[in-house]
PDB file of C-alpha atoms in Angstrom:
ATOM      1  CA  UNK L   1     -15.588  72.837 119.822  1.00  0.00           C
ATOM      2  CA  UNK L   2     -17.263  70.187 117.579  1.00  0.00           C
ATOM      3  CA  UNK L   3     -19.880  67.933 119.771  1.00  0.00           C
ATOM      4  CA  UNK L   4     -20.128  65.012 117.007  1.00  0.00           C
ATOM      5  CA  UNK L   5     -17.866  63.433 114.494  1.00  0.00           C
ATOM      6  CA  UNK L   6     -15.905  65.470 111.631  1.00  0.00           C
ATOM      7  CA  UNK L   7     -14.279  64.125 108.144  1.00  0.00           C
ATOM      8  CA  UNK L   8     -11.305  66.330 106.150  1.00  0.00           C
ATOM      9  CA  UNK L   9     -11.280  63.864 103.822  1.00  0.00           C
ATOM     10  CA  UNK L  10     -10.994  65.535 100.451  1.00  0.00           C
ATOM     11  CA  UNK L  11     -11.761  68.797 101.625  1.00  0.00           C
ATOM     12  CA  UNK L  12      -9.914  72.051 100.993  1.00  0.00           C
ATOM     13  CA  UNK L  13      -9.198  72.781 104.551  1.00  0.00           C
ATOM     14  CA  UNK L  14      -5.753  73.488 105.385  1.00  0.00           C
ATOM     15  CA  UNK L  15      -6.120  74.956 108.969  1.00  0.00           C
ATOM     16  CA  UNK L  16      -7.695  73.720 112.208  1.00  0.00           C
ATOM     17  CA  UNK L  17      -7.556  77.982 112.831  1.00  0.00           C
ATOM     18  CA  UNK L  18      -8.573  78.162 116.697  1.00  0.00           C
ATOM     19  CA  UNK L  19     -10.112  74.568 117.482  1.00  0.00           C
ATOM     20  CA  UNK L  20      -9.212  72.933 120.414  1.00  0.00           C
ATOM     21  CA  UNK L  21     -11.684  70.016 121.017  1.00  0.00           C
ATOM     22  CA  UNK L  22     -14.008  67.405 119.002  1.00  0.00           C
ATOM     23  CA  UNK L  23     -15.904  65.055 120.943  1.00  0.00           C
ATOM     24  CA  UNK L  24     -16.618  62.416 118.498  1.00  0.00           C
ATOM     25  CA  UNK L  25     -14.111  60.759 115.473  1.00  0.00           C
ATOM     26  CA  UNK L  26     -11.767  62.929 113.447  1.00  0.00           C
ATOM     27  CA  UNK L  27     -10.818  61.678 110.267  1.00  0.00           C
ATOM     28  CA  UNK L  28      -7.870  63.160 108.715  1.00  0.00           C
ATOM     29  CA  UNK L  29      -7.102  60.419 105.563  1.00  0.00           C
ATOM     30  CA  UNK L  30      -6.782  62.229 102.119  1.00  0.00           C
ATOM     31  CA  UNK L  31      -7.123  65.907 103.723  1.00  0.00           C
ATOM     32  CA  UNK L  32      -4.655  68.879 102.931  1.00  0.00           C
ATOM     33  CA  UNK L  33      -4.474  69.673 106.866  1.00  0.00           C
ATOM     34  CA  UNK L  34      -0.573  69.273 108.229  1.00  0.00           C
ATOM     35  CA  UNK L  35      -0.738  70.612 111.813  1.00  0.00           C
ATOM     36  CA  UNK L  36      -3.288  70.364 114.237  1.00  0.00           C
ATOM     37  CA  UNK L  37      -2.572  73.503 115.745  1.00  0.00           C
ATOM     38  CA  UNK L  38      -4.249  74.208 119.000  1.00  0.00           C
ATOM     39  CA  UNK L  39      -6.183  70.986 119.033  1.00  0.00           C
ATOM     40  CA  UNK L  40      -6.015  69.257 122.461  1.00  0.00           C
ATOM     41  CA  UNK L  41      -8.286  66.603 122.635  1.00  0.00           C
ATOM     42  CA  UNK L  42     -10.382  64.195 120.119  1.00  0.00           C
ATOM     43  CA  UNK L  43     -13.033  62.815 122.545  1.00  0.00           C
ATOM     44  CA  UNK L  44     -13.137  59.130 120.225  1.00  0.00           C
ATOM     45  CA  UNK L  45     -10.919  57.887 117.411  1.00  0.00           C
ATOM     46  CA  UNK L  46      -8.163  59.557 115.747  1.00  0.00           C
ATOM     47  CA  UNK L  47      -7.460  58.551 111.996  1.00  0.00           C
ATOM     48  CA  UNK L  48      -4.289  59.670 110.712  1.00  0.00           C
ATOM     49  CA  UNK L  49      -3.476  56.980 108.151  1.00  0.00           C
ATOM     50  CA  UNK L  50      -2.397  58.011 104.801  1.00  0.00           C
ATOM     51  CA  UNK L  51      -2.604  61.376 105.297  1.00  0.00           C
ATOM     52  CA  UNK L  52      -0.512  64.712 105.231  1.00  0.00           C
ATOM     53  CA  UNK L  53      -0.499  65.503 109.333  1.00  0.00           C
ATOM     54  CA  UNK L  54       3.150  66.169 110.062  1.00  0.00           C
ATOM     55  CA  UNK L  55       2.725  68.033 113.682  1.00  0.00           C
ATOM     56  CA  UNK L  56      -0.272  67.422 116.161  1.00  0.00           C
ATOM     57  CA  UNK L  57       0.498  70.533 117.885  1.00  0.00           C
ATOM     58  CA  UNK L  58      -1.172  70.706 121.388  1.00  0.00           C
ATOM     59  CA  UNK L  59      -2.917  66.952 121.376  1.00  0.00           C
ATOM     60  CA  UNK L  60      -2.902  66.102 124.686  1.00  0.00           C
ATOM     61  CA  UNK L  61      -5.462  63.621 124.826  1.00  0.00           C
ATOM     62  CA  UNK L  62      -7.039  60.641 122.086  1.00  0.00           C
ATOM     63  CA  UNK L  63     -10.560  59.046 123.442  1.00  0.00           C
ATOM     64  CA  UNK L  64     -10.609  56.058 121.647  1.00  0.00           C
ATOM     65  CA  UNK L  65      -8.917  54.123 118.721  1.00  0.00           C
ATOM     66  CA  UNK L  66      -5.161  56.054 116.953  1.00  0.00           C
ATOM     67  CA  UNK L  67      -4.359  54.969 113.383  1.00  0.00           C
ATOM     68  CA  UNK L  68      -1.238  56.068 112.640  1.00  0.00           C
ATOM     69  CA  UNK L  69      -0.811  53.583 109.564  1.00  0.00           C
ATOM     70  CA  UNK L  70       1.801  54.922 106.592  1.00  0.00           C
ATOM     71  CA  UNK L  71       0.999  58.456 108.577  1.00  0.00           C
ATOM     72  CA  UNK L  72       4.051  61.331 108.136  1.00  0.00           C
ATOM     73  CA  UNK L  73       4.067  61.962 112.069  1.00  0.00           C
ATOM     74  CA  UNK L  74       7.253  61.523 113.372  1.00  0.00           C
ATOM     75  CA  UNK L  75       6.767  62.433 116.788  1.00  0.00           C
ATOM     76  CA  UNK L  76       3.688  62.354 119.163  1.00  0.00           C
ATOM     77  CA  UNK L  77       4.763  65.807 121.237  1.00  0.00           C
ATOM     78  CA  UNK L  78       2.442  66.023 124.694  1.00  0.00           C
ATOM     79  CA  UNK L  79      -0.166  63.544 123.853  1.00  0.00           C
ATOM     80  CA  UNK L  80      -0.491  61.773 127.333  1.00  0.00           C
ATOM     81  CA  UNK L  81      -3.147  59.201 126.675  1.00  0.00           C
ATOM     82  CA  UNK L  82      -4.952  57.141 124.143  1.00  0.00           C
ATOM     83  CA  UNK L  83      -8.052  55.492 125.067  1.00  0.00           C
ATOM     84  CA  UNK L  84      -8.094  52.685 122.549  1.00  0.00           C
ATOM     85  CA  UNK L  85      -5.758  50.485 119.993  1.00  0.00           C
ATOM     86  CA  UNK L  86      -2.916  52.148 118.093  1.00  0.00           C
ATOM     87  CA  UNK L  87      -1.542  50.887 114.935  1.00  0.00           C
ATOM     88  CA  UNK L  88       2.068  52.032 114.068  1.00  0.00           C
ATOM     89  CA  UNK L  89       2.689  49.943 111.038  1.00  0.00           C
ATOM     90  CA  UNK L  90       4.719  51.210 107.930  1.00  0.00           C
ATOM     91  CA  UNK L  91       4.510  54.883 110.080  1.00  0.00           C
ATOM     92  CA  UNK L  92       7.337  57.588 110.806  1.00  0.00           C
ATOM     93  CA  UNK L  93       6.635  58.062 114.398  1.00  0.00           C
ATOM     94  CA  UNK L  94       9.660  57.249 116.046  1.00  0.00           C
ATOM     95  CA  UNK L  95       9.160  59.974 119.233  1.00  0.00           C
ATOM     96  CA  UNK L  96       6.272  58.754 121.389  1.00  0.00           C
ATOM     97  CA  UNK L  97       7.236  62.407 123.237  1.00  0.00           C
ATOM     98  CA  UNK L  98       5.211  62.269 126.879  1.00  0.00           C
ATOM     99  CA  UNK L  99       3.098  59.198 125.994  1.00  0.00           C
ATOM    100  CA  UNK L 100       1.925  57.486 129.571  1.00  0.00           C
ATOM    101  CA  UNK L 101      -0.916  55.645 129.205  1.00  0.00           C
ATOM    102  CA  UNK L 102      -2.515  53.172 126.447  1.00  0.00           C
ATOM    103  CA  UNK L 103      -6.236  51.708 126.870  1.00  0.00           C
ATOM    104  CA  UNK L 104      -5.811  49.127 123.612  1.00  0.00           C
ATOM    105  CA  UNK L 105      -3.962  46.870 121.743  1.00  0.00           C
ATOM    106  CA  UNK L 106      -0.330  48.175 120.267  1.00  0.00           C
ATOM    107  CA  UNK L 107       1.111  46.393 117.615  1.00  0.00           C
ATOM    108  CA  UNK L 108       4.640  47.698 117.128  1.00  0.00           C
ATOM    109  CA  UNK L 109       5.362  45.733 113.692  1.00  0.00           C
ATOM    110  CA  UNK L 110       7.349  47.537 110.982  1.00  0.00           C
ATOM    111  CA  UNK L 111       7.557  50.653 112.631  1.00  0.00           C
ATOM    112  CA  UNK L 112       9.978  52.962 113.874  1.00  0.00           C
ATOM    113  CA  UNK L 113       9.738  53.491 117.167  1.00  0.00           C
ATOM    114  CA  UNK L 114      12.535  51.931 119.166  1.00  0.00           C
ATOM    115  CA  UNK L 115      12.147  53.663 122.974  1.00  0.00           C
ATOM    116  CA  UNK L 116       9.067  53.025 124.963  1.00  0.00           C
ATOM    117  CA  UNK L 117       9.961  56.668 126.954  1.00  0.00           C
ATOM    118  CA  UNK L 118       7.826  57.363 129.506  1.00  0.00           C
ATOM    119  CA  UNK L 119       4.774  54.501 129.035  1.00  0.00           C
ATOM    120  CA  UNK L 120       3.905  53.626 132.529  1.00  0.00           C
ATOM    121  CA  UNK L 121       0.487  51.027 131.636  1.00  0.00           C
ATOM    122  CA  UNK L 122      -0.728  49.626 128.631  1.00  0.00           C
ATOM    123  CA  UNK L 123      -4.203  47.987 129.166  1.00  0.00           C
ATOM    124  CA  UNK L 124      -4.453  45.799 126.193  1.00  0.00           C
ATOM    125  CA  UNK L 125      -1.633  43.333 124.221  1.00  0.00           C
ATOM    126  CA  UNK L 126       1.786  44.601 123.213  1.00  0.00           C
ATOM    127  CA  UNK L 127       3.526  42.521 120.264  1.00  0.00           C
ATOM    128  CA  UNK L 128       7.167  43.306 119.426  1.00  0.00           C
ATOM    129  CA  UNK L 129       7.278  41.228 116.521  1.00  0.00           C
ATOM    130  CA  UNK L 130       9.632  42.268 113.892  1.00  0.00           C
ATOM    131  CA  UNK L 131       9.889  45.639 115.661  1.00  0.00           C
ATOM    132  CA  UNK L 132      12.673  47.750 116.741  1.00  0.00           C
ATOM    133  CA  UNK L 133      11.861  48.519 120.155  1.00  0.00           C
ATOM    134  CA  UNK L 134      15.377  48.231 121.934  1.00  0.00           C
ATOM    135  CA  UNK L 135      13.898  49.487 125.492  1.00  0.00           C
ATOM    136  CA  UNK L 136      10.505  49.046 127.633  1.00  0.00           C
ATOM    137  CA  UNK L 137      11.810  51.986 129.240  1.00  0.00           C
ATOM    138  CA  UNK L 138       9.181  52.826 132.453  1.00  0.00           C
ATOM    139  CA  UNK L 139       6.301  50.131 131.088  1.00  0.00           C
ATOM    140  CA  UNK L 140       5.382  48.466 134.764  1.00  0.00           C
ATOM    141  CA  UNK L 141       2.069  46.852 133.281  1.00  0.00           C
ATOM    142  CA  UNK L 142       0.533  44.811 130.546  1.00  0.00           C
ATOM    143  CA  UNK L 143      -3.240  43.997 130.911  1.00  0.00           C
ATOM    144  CA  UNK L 144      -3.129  41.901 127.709  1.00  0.00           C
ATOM    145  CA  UNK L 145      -0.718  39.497 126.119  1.00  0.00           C
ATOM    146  CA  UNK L 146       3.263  39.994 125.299  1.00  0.00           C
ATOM    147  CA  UNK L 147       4.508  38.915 122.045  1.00  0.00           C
ATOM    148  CA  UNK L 148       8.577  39.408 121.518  1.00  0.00           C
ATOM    149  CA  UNK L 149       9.969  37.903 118.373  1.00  0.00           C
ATOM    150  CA  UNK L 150      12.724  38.670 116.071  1.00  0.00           C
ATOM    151  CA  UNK L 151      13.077  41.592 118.180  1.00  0.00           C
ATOM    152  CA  UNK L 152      16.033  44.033 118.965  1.00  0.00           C
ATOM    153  CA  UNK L 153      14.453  44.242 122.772  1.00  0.00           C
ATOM    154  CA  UNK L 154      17.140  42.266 125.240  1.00  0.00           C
ATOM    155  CA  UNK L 155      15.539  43.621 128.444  1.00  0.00           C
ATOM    156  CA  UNK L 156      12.173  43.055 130.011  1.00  0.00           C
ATOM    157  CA  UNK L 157      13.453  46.629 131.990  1.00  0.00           C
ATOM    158  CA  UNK L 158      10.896  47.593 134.644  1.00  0.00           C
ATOM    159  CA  UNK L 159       7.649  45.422 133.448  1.00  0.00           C
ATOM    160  CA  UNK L 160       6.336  44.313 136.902  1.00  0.00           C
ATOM    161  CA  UNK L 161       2.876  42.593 135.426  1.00  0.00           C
ATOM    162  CA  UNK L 162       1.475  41.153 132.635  1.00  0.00           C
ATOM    163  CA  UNK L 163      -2.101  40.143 133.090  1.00  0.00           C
ATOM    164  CA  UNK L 164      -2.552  37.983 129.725  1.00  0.00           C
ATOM    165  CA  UNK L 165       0.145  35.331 128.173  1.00  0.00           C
ATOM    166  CA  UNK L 166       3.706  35.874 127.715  1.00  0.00           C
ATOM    167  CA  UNK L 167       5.217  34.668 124.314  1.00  0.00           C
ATOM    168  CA  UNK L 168       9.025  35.031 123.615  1.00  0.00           C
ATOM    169  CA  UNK L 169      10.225  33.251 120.755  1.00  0.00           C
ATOM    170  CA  UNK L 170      14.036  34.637 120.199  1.00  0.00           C
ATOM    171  CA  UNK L 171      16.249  32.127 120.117  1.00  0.00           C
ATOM    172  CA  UNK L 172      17.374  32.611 117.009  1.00  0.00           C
ATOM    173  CA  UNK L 173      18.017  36.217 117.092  1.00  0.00           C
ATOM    174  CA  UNK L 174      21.172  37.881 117.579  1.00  0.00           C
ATOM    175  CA  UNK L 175      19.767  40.196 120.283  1.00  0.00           C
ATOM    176  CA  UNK L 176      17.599  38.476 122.953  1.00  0.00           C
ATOM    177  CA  UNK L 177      16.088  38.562 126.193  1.00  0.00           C
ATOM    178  CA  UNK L 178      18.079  36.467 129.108  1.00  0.00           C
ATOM    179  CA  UNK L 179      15.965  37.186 132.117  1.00  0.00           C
ATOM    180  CA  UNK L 180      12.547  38.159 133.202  1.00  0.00           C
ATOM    181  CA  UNK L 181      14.706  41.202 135.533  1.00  0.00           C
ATOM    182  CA  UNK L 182      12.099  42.429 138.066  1.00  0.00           C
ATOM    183  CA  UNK L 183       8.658  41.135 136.536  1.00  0.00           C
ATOM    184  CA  UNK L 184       6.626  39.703 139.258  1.00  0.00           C
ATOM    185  CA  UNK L 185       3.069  38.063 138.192  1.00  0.00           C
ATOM    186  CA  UNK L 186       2.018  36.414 134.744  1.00  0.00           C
ATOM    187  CA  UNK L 187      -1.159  35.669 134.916  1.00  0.00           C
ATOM    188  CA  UNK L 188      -2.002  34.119 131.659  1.00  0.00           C
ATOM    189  CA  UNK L 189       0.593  30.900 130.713  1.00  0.00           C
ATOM    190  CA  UNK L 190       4.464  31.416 130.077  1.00  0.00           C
ATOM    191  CA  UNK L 191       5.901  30.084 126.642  1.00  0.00           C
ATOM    192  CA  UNK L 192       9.730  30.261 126.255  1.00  0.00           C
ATOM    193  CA  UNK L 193      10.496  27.386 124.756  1.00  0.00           C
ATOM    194  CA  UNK L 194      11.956  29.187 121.763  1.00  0.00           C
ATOM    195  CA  UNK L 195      13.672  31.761 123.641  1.00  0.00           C
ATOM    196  CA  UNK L 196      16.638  32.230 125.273  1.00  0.00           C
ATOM    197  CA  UNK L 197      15.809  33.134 129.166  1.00  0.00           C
ATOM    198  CA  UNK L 198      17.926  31.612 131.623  1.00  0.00           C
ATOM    199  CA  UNK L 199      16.399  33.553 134.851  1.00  0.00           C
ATOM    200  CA  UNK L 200      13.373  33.637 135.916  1.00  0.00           C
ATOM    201  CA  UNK L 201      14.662  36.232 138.832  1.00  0.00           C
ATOM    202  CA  UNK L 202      12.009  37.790 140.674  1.00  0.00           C
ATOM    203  CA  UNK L 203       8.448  35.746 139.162  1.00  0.00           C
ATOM    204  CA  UNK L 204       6.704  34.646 141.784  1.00  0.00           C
ATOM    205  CA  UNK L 205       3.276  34.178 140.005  1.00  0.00           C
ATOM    206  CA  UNK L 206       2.481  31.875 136.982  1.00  0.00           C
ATOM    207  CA  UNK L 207      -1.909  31.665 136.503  1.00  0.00           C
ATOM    208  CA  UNK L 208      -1.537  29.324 133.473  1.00  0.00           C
ATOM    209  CA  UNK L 209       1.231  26.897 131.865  1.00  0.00           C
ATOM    210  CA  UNK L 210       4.673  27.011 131.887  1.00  0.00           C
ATOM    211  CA  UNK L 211       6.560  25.862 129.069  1.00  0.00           C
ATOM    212  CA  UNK L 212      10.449  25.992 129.308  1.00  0.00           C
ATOM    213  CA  UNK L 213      13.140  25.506 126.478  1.00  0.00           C
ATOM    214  CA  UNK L 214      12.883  22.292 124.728  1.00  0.00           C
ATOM    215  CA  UNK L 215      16.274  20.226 124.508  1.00  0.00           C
ATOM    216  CA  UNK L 216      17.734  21.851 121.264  1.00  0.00           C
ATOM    217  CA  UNK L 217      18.121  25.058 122.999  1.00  0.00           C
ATOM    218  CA  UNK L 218      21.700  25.240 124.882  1.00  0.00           C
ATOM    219  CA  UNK L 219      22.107  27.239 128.375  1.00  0.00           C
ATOM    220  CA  UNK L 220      17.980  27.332 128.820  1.00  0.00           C
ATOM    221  CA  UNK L 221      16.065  28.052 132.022  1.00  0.00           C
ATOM    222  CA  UNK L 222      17.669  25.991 134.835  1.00  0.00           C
ATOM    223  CA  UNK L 223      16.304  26.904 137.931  1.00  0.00           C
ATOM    224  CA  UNK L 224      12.892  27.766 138.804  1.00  0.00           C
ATOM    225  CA  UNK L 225      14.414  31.361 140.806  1.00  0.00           C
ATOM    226  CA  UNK L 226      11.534  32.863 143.180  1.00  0.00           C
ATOM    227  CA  UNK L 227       8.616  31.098 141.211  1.00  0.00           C
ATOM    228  CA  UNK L 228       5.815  30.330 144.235  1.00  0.00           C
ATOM    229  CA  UNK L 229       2.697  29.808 142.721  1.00  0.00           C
ATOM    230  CA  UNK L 230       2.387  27.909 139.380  1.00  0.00           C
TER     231      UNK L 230
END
């Protein structure tokens, strides 16, 4: 165990040997280290950016902020939960493994992740732009915004709320969303005038503006579906 913060930047270590738990930041940039072994939990942020990690091993559990920017980790195993923002960009990780919960911001730009798997809640904002993400897969909530452009994502699958804005601008793409499927409550404002929904299906709840195609866009949103409360 290591109660404060620890830095393998530039050091000679190759091993994590036995440890299982740091309470404070790990910093992993620049080091020679390429499993984590039997680590299990970093108590605050995780940076793995630029560095040589291939395999976290046993992580089960990141307190606070993940960097996983131009990182060689391909898949995130049986880490469960990450307290804070992750940043995927230019990465390898394409397996988010047992992933459930997210307590930041995501931001899947330029990386290569195209399953959500078994996400059930992510507390901050999602964007999709220019990402691969082809399925939400068990996402049910968003406590941020939702940002889907130039996107291979055609589904909003089994999102049920999204507590910030909603943003899908894909009406020039060749894959696109048609309908909001089962989500229920938005309550931030609504912006498709640049996509291509037609259903609204099951939203009952709007808590901001609604902004529907403009008249360039053929076969847009014609009926207002379930929609109670605007």
């Amino acid at each position: 165990t290591i109660n404060g913060d620890v830095s393998f930047r530039d050091s000679k270590i190759e091993s994590l040997n036995n440890l299982q738990y740091v309470k404070g930041d790990i910093v992993f940039s620049g080091s020679k280290i390429k499993s984590l072994g039997n680590l299990e939990t970093i108590g605050m942020r995780a940076f793995f950016e630029n560095s040589n990690v291939e395999d976290i091993g046993n992580l089960i559990s990141i307190g606070g902020e993940a960097n996983f920017e131009n990182a060689k980790i391909v898949s995130l195993n049986n880490l469960k939960h990450i307290g804070g923002n992750i940043n995927f960009k230019n990465s390898k990780v394409s397996n988010l493994g047992r992933l459930q919960t997210i307590n930041g911001n995501v931001d899947f730009t330029l990386s290569e992740i195209k399953h959500l798997y078994g996400i059930k809640s992510i507390a901050g904002d999602v964007s999709l732009h220019n990402s691969k993400i082809e399925d939400l897969g068990t996402l049910a909530y968003v406590g941020g915004n939702f940002w889907v452009s130039h996107s291979k994502i055609t589904s909003m699958g089994n999102l049920k709320v999204i507590k910030g804005n909603l943003d899908i601008n894909n009406s020039n793409d060749s894959s696109a969303i048609y309908s909001l499927n089962g989500l229920l409550a938005i309550y931030g404002n609504v912006d498709l005038r640049y996509s291509k929904v037609q259903r609204l299906d099951s939203l009952l709840y709007v808590g901001g503006d609604l902004k529907l195609q403009t008249g360039f866009i053929k076969n847009g949103v014609e009926d207002l579906g379930n929609l109670v409360y605007i």
